[in-house]
Every structure is written in structure tokens, then in C-alpha cells.
mmCIF file of C-alpha atoms and ligand atoms in Angstrom:
data_model
loop_
_atom_site.group_PDB
_atom_site.id
_atom_site.type_symbol
_atom_site.label_atom_id
_atom_site.label_comp_id
_atom_site.label_asym_id
_atom_site.label_seq_id
_atom_site.Cartn_x
_atom_site.Cartn_y
_atom_site.Cartn_z
ATOM 1 C CA MET A 1 97.933 113.519 98.877
ATOM 2 C CA SER A 2 97.274 110.142 100.531
ATOM 3 C CA ILE A 3 94.279 108.233 99.206
ATOM 4 C CA ILE A 4 93.520 106.680 102.596
ATOM 5 C CA LYS A 5 94.527 108.165 105.915
ATOM 6 C CA ALA A 6 93.315 106.463 109.065
ATOM 7 C CA THR A 7 94.397 107.755 112.456
ATOM 8 C CA GLY A 8 93.787 106.116 115.823
ATOM 9 C CA ILE A 9 90.976 103.908 114.548
ATOM 10 C CA CYS A 10 89.219 101.921 117.301
ATOM 11 C CA LYS A 11 86.246 99.622 116.946
ATOM 12 C CA THR A 12 84.312 98.204 119.855
ATOM 13 C CA TYR A 13 81.470 95.749 119.347
ATOM 14 C CA GLN A 14 78.876 94.874 121.917
ATOM 15 C CA ARG A 15 78.457 91.117 122.343
ATOM 16 C CA GLY A 16 75.656 90.770 124.873
ATOM 17 C CA ARG A 17 76.971 92.582 127.950
ATOM 18 C CA GLU A 18 80.562 92.105 126.895
ATOM 19 C CA GLU A 19 82.546 94.700 124.925
ATOM 20 C CA VAL A 20 84.777 93.311 122.196
ATOM 21 C CA CYS A 21 87.671 95.527 121.180
ATOM 22 C CA ALA A 22 88.277 94.626 117.512
ATOM 23 C CA LEU A 23 90.585 97.556 116.672
ATOM 24 C CA ARG A 24 92.781 99.394 119.161
ATOM 25 C CA GLY A 25 94.214 102.520 117.583
ATOM 26 C CA VAL A 26 95.098 101.684 113.978
ATOM 27 C CA ASP A 27 97.119 104.250 112.019
ATOM 28 C CA LEU A 28 97.333 103.644 108.297
ATOM 29 C CA THR A 29 98.326 105.764 105.332
ATOM 30 C CA LEU A 30 98.039 104.621 101.729
ATOM 31 C CA GLU A 31 99.314 106.464 98.695
ATOM 32 C CA PRO A 32 97.328 106.446 95.448
ATOM 33 C CA GLY A 33 98.003 103.365 93.353
ATOM 34 C CA GLU A 34 99.461 101.242 96.152
ATOM 35 C CA PHE A 35 98.822 97.487 96.232
ATOM 36 C CA VAL A 36 98.658 96.410 99.873
ATOM 37 C CA SER A 37 97.985 93.089 101.613
ATOM 38 C CA ILE A 38 96.513 92.817 105.071
ATOM 39 C CA VAL A 39 97.385 89.665 106.989
ATOM 40 C CA GLY A 40 96.876 88.429 110.531
ATOM 41 C CA PRO A 41 95.324 85.610 112.538
ATOM 42 C CA SER A 42 91.599 84.963 112.636
ATOM 43 C CA GLY A 43 89.901 87.497 114.875
ATOM 44 C CA ALA A 44 92.744 90.024 114.543
ATOM 45 C CA GLY A 45 90.414 92.716 113.218
ATOM 46 C CA LYS A 46 91.078 92.557 109.456
ATOM 47 C CA THR A 47 87.413 92.542 108.431
ATOM 48 C CA ALA A 48 86.591 95.200 111.028
ATOM 49 C CA LEU A 49 89.279 97.418 109.488
ATOM 50 C CA MET A 50 88.237 96.735 105.882
ATOM 51 C CA ASN A 51 84.612 97.540 106.686
ATOM 52 C CA ILE A 52 85.680 100.864 108.176
ATOM 53 C CA LEU A 53 88.042 101.707 105.284
ATOM 54 C CA GLY A 54 85.217 100.806 102.893
ATOM 55 C CA CYS A 55 82.716 103.002 104.777
ATOM 56 C CA LEU A 56 80.499 99.977 105.438
ATOM 57 C CA ASP A 57 80.956 100.569 109.154
ATOM 58 C CA THR A 58 81.984 103.500 111.327
ATOM 59 C CA PRO A 59 84.836 103.528 113.858
ATOM 60 C CA SER A 60 84.197 103.956 117.598
ATOM 61 C CA CYS A 61 87.031 106.493 117.641
ATOM 62 C CA GLY A 62 89.696 107.853 115.326
ATOM 63 C CA THR A 63 89.529 109.675 112.014
ATOM 64 C CA LEU A 64 89.428 108.560 108.400
ATOM 65 C CA THR A 65 89.992 110.432 105.170
ATOM 66 C CA ILE A 66 89.253 108.764 101.826
ATOM 67 C CA ASP A 67 90.502 110.368 98.636
ATOM 68 C CA GLY A 68 90.694 113.731 100.395
ATOM 69 C CA VAL A 69 87.170 113.452 101.801
ATOM 70 C CA GLN A 70 86.766 113.531 105.579
ATOM 71 C CA VAL A 71 84.643 110.491 106.399
ATOM 72 C CA THR A 72 84.465 110.627 110.186
ATOM 73 C CA GLY A 73 81.211 111.956 111.570
ATOM 74 C CA LYS A 74 79.325 111.623 108.293
ATOM 75 C CA GLY A 75 75.807 110.185 108.267
ATOM 76 C CA GLU A 76 74.729 107.055 106.406
ATOM 77 C CA ALA A 77 73.508 108.941 103.310
ATOM 78 C CA GLU A 78 76.872 110.652 102.916
ATOM 79 C CA LEU A 79 78.731 107.391 103.559
ATOM 80 C CA VAL A 80 76.723 105.764 100.758
ATOM 81 C CA LYS A 81 77.814 108.547 98.424
ATOM 82 C CA ILE A 82 81.500 108.236 99.405
ATOM 83 C CA ARG A 83 81.311 104.455 98.983
ATOM 84 C CA ARG A 84 79.680 104.773 95.592
ATOM 85 C CA GLU A 85 82.141 107.320 94.245
ATOM 86 C CA HIS A 86 85.426 106.091 95.648
ATOM 87 C CA ILE A 87 85.266 102.428 96.653
ATOM 88 C CA GLY A 88 84.719 99.015 95.146
ATOM 89 C CA PHE A 89 84.285 96.083 97.557
ATOM 90 C CA VAL A 90 84.835 92.371 96.906
ATOM 91 C CA PHE A 91 84.077 89.643 99.462
ATOM 92 C CA GLN A 92 84.860 85.955 99.901
ATOM 93 C CA GLN A 93 81.251 85.178 98.960
ATOM 94 C CA PHE A 94 80.458 86.549 95.549
ATOM 95 C CA PHE A 95 76.949 87.827 96.394
ATOM 96 C CA LEU A 96 75.707 87.547 92.806
ATOM 97 C CA ILE A 97 71.970 87.510 92.224
ATOM 98 C CA PRO A 98 71.260 84.119 90.621
ATOM 99 C CA THR A 99 68.245 85.256 88.589
ATOM 100 C CA LEU A 100 70.058 88.203 86.991
ATOM 101 C CA THR A 101 72.478 87.795 84.099
ATOM 102 C CA VAL A 102 76.183 88.489 84.514
ATOM 103 C CA GLY A 103 75.729 91.855 82.795
ATOM 104 C CA GLU A 104 72.783 92.796 85.000
ATOM 105 C CA ASN A 105 74.718 91.807 88.127
ATOM 106 C CA ILE A 106 77.625 94.016 87.079
ATOM 107 C CA GLY A 107 75.279 96.880 86.264
ATOM 108 C CA LEU A 108 73.302 96.644 89.514
ATOM 109 C CA PRO A 109 75.256 99.401 91.338
ATOM 110 C CA LEU A 110 74.396 101.746 88.444
ATOM 111 C CA LEU A 111 70.739 101.248 89.252
ATOM 112 C CA PHE A 112 71.345 102.443 92.813
ATOM 113 C CA SER A 113 73.281 105.497 91.671
ATOM 114 C CA GLY A 114 70.668 106.401 89.056
ATOM 115 C CA THR A 115 73.075 105.926 86.162
ATOM 116 C CA PRO A 116 71.577 104.383 83.016
ATOM 117 C CA TYR A 117 72.519 100.775 82.239
ATOM 118 C CA ASP A 118 75.174 100.929 79.553
ATOM 119 C CA PRO A 119 75.816 97.609 77.743
ATOM 120 C CA ALA A 120 79.010 98.974 76.144
ATOM 121 C CA LYS A 121 80.433 99.820 79.575
ATOM 122 C CA ILE A 122 79.495 96.364 80.890
ATOM 123 C CA GLU A 123 81.200 94.723 77.902
ATOM 124 C CA ILE A 124 84.395 96.746 78.532
ATOM 125 C CA LEU A 125 84.362 95.639 82.184
ATOM 126 C CA LEU A 126 83.782 92.022 81.187
ATOM 127 C CA GLU A 127 86.753 92.233 78.862
ATOM 128 C CA LYS A 128 88.837 93.746 81.647
ATOM 129 C CA VAL A 129 88.109 90.780 83.933
ATOM 130 C CA GLY A 130 88.591 88.231 81.150
ATOM 131 C CA LEU A 131 84.942 87.314 80.594
ATOM 132 C CA ALA A 132 84.178 88.909 77.244
ATOM 133 C CA HIS A 133 80.853 87.852 75.696
ATOM 134 C CA ARG A 134 79.533 86.333 78.941
ATOM 135 C CA ALA A 135 77.121 89.208 79.662
ATOM 136 C CA ASP A 136 74.035 87.077 79.024
ATOM 137 C CA HIS A 137 75.062 84.064 81.103
ATOM 138 C CA LEU A 138 73.566 83.401 84.523
ATOM 139 C CA PRO A 139 75.880 83.157 87.554
ATOM 140 C CA GLY A 140 74.966 79.461 87.926
ATOM 141 C CA GLN A 141 76.632 78.785 84.575
ATOM 142 C CA LEU A 142 80.002 80.078 85.824
ATOM 143 C CA SER A 143 82.873 78.604 87.848
ATOM 144 C CA GLY A 144 83.832 80.066 91.246
ATOM 145 C CA GLY A 145 86.722 81.996 89.731
ATOM 146 C CA GLU A 146 84.478 83.395 87.011
ATOM 147 C CA MET A 147 81.872 84.412 89.598
ATOM 148 C CA GLN A 148 84.540 86.284 91.542
ATOM 149 C CA ARG A 149 85.569 88.044 88.316
ATOM 150 C CA VAL A 150 81.963 89.143 87.862
ATOM 151 C CA ALA A 151 81.957 90.437 91.456
ATOM 152 C CA ILE A 152 85.169 92.364 90.715
ATOM 153 C CA ALA A 153 83.650 93.841 87.544
ATOM 154 C CA ARG A 154 80.589 94.880 89.590
ATOM 155 C CA ALA A 155 82.924 96.515 92.143
ATOM 156 C CA LEU A 156 84.534 98.509 89.314
ATOM 157 C CA VAL A 157 81.346 99.678 87.587
ATOM 158 C CA ASN A 158 81.363 103.122 89.236
ATOM 159 C CA SER A 159 85.077 103.534 88.360
ATOM 160 C CA PRO A 160 86.355 103.672 91.958
ATOM 161 C CA ARG A 161 89.973 104.619 92.698
ATOM 162 C CA ILE A 162 90.057 102.120 95.568
ATOM 163 C CA LEU A 163 89.338 98.382 95.453
ATOM 164 C CA LEU A 164 88.977 96.572 98.783
ATOM 165 C CA ALA A 165 88.876 92.775 98.806
ATOM 166 C CA ASP A 166 88.300 90.750 101.998
ATOM 167 C CA GLU A 167 89.543 87.161 101.514
ATOM 168 C CA PRO A 168 88.570 87.206 97.810
ATOM 169 C CA THR A 169 90.284 83.898 97.092
ATOM 170 C CA GLY A 170 89.209 82.110 100.276
ATOM 171 C CA ASN A 171 86.766 79.898 98.356
ATOM 172 C CA LEU A 172 89.008 79.308 95.338
ATOM 173 C CA ASP A 173 91.676 76.728 94.499
ATOM 174 C CA SER A 174 95.261 77.936 94.127
ATOM 175 C CA VAL A 175 95.286 78.108 90.302
ATOM 176 C CA THR A 176 92.054 80.131 90.251
ATOM 177 C CA ALA A 177 93.334 82.313 93.101
ATOM 178 C CA ASP A 178 96.471 83.015 91.059
ATOM 179 C CA GLY A 179 94.263 84.224 88.195
ATOM 180 C CA ILE A 180 92.367 86.570 90.510
ATOM 181 C CA TYR A 181 95.663 87.971 91.790
ATOM 182 C CA ARG A 182 96.849 88.539 88.217
ATOM 183 C CA LEU A 183 93.713 90.581 87.741
ATOM 184 C CA PHE A 184 94.449 92.610 90.899
ATOM 185 C CA GLU A 185 97.992 93.171 89.620
ATOM 186 C CA GLU A 186 96.598 94.392 86.303
ATOM 187 C CA LEU A 187 94.171 96.767 88.063
ATOM 188 C CA HIS A 188 97.069 98.004 90.196
ATOM 189 C CA ARG A 189 99.057 98.688 86.978
ATOM 190 C CA GLN A 190 96.092 100.702 85.767
ATOM 191 C CA GLY A 191 96.444 102.922 88.836
ATOM 192 C CA ILE A 192 93.736 101.556 91.131
ATOM 193 C CA THR A 193 94.631 101.381 94.830
ATOM 194 C CA VAL A 194 94.157 97.727 95.799
ATOM 195 C CA ILE A 195 93.874 96.401 99.370
ATOM 196 C CA VAL A 196 93.485 92.664 99.830
ATOM 197 C CA VAL A 197 93.015 90.657 103.015
ATOM 198 C CA THR A 198 94.392 87.152 102.690
ATOM 199 C CA HIS A 199 95.442 84.251 104.891
ATOM 200 C CA ASN A 200 97.774 83.082 102.142
ATOM 201 C CA ARG A 201 101.330 84.271 102.830
ATOM 202 C CA GLU A 202 102.488 83.607 99.275
ATOM 203 C CA LEU A 203 99.664 85.651 97.747
ATOM 204 C CA ALA A 204 100.178 88.393 100.341
ATOM 205 C CA GLN A 205 103.794 88.816 99.217
ATOM 206 C CA ARG A 206 102.647 89.728 95.711
ATOM 207 C CA ALA A 207 101.521 93.134 96.975
ATOM 208 C CA GLY A 208 103.935 96.050 97.291
ATOM 209 C CA ARG A 209 103.412 96.193 101.045
ATOM 210 C CA VAL A 210 102.194 93.720 103.636
ATOM 211 C CA ILE A 211 100.417 95.091 106.691
ATOM 212 C CA ALA A 212 100.166 92.674 109.602
ATOM 213 C CA ILE A 213 97.414 93.007 112.204
ATOM 214 C CA ARG A 214 97.292 91.265 115.545
ATOM 215 C CA ASP A 215 94.814 91.796 118.395
ATOM 216 C CA GLY A 216 93.434 94.930 116.765
ATOM 217 C CA CYS A 217 96.806 96.613 116.266
ATOM 218 C CA VAL A 218 99.033 97.040 113.223
ATOM 219 C CA VAL A 219 102.238 95.196 114.116
ATOM 220 C CA ALA A 220 104.099 95.514 110.791
ATOM 221 C CA GLY A 221 103.937 97.398 107.506
ATOM 222 C CA SER A 222 102.219 100.586 108.661
HETATM 223 N N1 LIG B 1 79.389 92.333 114.809
HETATM 224 C C1 LIG B 1 80.219 91.929 115.777
HETATM 225 N N2 LIG B 1 79.794 91.816 117.044
HETATM 226 C C2 LIG B 1 80.627 91.429 118.028
HETATM 227 N N3 LIG B 1 81.919 91.110 117.833
HETATM 228 C C3 LIG B 1 82.402 91.198 116.581
HETATM 229 C C4 LIG B 1 81.581 91.597 115.476
HETATM 230 N N4 LIG B 1 82.342 91.588 114.359
HETATM 231 C C5 LIG B 1 83.572 91.185 114.745
HETATM 232 N N5 LIG B 1 83.620 90.953 116.064
HETATM 233 C C6 LIG B 1 84.806 90.541 116.854
HETATM 234 O O1 LIG B 1 85.845 91.446 116.555
HETATM 235 C C7 LIG B 1 87.096 90.766 116.448
HETATM 236 C C8 LIG B 1 87.698 91.009 115.063
HETATM 237 O O2 LIG B 1 86.896 90.380 114.090
HETATM 238 P P1 LIG B 1 87.205 90.409 112.537
HETATM 239 O O3 LIG B 1 86.046 89.837 111.855
HETATM 240 O O4 LIG B 1 87.635 91.768 112.145
HETATM 241 O O5 LIG B 1 88.469 89.422 112.452
HETATM 242 P P2 LIG B 1 89.281 88.950 111.166
HETATM 243 O O6 LIG B 1 90.695 89.354 111.378
HETATM 244 O O7 LIG B 1 88.597 89.430 109.940
HETATM 245 O O8 LIG B 1 89.194 87.355 111.268
HETATM 246 P P3 LIG B 1 89.051 86.238 110.092
HETATM 247 O O9 LIG B 1 90.439 86.031 109.571
HETATM 248 O O10 LIG B 1 88.538 85.046 110.813
HETATM 249 O O11 LIG B 1 88.086 86.756 109.067
HETATM 250 C C9 LIG B 1 86.802 89.315 116.755
HETATM 251 O O12 LIG B 1 87.055 89.097 118.100
HETATM 252 C C10 LIG B 1 85.319 89.186 116.473
HETATM 253 O O13 LIG B 1 84.736 88.175 117.239
HETATM 254 MG MG1 LIG B 2 87.629 88.520 108.349
#
């Protein structure tokens, strides 16, 4: 069974009195454990698509199934549940809370899902992202690459099968970006379905499949 199946996805935004068509009928099927890149020019609709795949936003038309769960037509409370159980999301900005420790930042989603904070679990995640024994540091004591690793660990805390990353290396130098991609490759080896938006052609090629988007349509790799 496909882990993501999107059919005829459209997204229209209202900008004042003008309608902006960000997605115009996107069909996309991903098998469990795939590592996929999404590329395309600025404004092509990559973020619009990621937000819909990640259940952060709803499509104007079309249908979406995540991990066998029909998403289309669900209300916000149900979308929150689907997001929590199936999806981890990483952004270009790390969105760490500066006054919380690394461990507390990683554990924050547990708070929202009513799961007790588990220091052993946090330590395992920190090890996974290459930051063992940094649980008590504050984000301000970390480099950009380390902060993104913390954000990735936070995205993994509910053990999602899908990791979505929108321009995760956009703020990082090429050596640091390479390290983040090694981590994605490792997570992919562990069976997680990884989808990464990037402007970097070289990084994009490291995925098993490259999906190109232009003017709201998939033009290659679907
Ligand atoms: N909230 C919004 N309101 C109105 N228009 C929007 C909104 N979000 C996105 N758009 C428009 O939808 C189109 C697609 O935007 P999107 O952010 O998905 O592009 P992108 O491919 O992620 O670009 P970039 O590479 O610059 O991040 C653009 O024309 C954009 O201006
Ligand atoms: Mg974008």
C-alpha cells in the first residue's frame, strides 16, 4: 500500500481580490521507505504541496491518503491527530524555543500529545542525530547544523513513518548541508519515508527520485 497518495490536488489562495493558483492538479504516489526530492523554481508550489502532504493545510480540491488514512474532508482536530501520528516536519528555520534546553525542545511534541517526557527516549534521539549528551544545552549554544539536527530529532519524537523537510539546508553551508543529508540517508535506511524540498540540484540527486514542479504542476518524476 502506498504511504502517500495524492490525486488531483489543487490549491488556490486569495490574495486581496486576486486568486492565486499555487497547485493545479498534482498527482503523487509514494511507496513506504522512499527518499524523494522536490525541486522547482521559486513560486512553483513546493511549499504549498508540502504543507498539504504534511496536513498543515488543506487542498482546495483533490484527495489525499496518508499511511492508509483518508485525509480529505477531515476537520482540524483529526488533522492534528494524523500529523502527530504519521508525520514529522522540518523547516528552513529551526523554530527552537531559545529558553528551553535541547532535550526539552525535542520533547515538546510529547507534551502536546499527552505522552510523558522520557529522558531515555530523548537521549536515543540525540544519539541518532549525532548530538549525544547535548540534552542540557540551550539552542543558543549550538551551530546552525546542530540546531537543525535538534529540529529533526523533535520531528522524530512521535516516531513518524514520514519525514517532510522544506528547504532544510537553505540556511546552512555546503559541508553542514552534506551532514544533514547524511542524516536523511540514514533515516531512509531505517525505513522512514523522506521527502525533501531543495533548490540544490546536487543534493536533490541524492534521493531515489526527483520530482520537479513548475507552475503548480508536476512536470517530472511523478
Ligand atoms: N498564503 C498565501 N496567500 C497567497 N498566495 C500564496 C500563499 N502562499 C503561497 N502563495 C502563492 O502560491 C504560489 C506557490 O507558493 P509556494 O510557497 O508554494 O512556492 P515555492 O515553490 O515553495 O517557492 P520557494 O522556492 O520560493 O519557497 C506562489 O505564487 C505564492 O505567491
Ligand atoms: Mg517554499
